[in-house]
Short mmCIF file of C-alpha atoms in Angstrom, two decimals:
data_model
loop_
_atom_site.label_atom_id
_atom_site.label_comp_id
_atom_site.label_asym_id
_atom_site.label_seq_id
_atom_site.Cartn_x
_atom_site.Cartn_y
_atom_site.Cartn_z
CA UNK A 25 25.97 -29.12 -10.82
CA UNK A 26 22.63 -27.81 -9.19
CA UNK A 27 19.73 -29.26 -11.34
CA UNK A 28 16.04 -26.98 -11.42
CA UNK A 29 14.19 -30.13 -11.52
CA UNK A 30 15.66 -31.59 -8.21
CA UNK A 31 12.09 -31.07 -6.29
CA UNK A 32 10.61 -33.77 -8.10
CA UNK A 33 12.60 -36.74 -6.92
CA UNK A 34 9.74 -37.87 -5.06
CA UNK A 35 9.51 -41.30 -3.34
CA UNK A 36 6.79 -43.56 -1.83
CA UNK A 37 6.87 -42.00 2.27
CA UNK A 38 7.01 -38.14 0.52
CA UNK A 39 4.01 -39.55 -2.13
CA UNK A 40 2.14 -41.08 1.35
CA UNK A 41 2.91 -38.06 2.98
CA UNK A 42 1.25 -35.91 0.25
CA UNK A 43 -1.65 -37.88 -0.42
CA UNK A 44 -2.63 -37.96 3.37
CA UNK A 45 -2.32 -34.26 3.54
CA UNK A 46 -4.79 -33.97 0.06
CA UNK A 47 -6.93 -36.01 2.19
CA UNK A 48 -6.98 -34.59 5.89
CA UNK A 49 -7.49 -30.83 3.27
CA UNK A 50 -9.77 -32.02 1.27
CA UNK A 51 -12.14 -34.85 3.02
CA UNK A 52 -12.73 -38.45 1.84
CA UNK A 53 -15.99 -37.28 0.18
CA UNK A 54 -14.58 -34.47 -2.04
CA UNK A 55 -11.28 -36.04 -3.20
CA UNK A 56 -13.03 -38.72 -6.11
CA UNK A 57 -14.34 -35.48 -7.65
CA UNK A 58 -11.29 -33.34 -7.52
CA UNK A 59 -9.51 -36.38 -9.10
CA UNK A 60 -12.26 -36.33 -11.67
CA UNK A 61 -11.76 -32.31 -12.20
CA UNK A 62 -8.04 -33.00 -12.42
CA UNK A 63 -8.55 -35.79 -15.10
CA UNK A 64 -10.86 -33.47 -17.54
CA UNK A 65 -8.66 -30.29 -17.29
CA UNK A 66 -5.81 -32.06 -18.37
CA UNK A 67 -7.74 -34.34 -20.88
CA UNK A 68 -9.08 -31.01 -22.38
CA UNK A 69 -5.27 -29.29 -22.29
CA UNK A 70 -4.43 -32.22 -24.17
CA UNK A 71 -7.26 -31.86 -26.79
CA UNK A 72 -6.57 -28.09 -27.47
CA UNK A 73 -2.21 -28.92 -27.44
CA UNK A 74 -3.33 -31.91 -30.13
CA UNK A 75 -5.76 -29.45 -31.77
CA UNK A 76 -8.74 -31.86 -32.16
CA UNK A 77 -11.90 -30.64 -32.28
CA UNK A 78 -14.57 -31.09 -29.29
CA UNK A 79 -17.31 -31.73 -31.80
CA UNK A 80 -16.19 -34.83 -33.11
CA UNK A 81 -17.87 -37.91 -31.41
CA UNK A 82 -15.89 -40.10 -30.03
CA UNK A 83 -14.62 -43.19 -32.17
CA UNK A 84 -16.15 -46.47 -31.12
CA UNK A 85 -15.53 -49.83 -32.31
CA UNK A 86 -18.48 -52.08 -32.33
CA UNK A 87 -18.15 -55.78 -32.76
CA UNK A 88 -20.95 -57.71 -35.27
CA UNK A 89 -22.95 -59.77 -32.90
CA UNK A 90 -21.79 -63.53 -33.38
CA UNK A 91 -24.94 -65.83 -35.71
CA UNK A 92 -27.27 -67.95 -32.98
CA UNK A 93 -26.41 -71.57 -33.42
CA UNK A 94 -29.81 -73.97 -33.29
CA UNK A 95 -29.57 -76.88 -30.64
CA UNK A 96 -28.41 -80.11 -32.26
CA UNK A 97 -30.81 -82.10 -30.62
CA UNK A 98 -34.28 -81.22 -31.59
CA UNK A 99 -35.59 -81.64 -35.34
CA UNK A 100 -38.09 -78.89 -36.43
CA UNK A 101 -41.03 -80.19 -38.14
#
């Protein structure tokens, strides 16, 4: 049986193969920042698909910064 999805059994020389094309295209200079493109359209398909909002800030986690310990070998007056 003849599957639609056959085209994407890729392996490693077809990858190589691709990814030197992208590069002899596209330049060494150009391709970190059509990576980056790449990585915020689909981080922002993702958002709208998950229906968060963009105005929320992000969620960081902040550690409590650990008490100083005094030396052990001087005595304060």
């Amino acid at each position: 049986m003849y599957s639609p999805l056959a085209f994407v059994n890729l392996g490693w020389p077809e990858i190589v193969i691709i990814l030197f094309l992208a590069l002899l295209l596209f330049g060494g200079k150009r391709l970190p920042s059509l990576a980056k493109d790449l990585g915020d359209g689909i981080r922002s398909f993702r958002k709208s698909i998950s229906g968060e909002p963009d105005d929320q800030p992000p969620k960081l986690t902040e550690k409590e910064p650990e008490p100083t310990k005094k030396s052990k070998g001087k005595k304060s007056a």
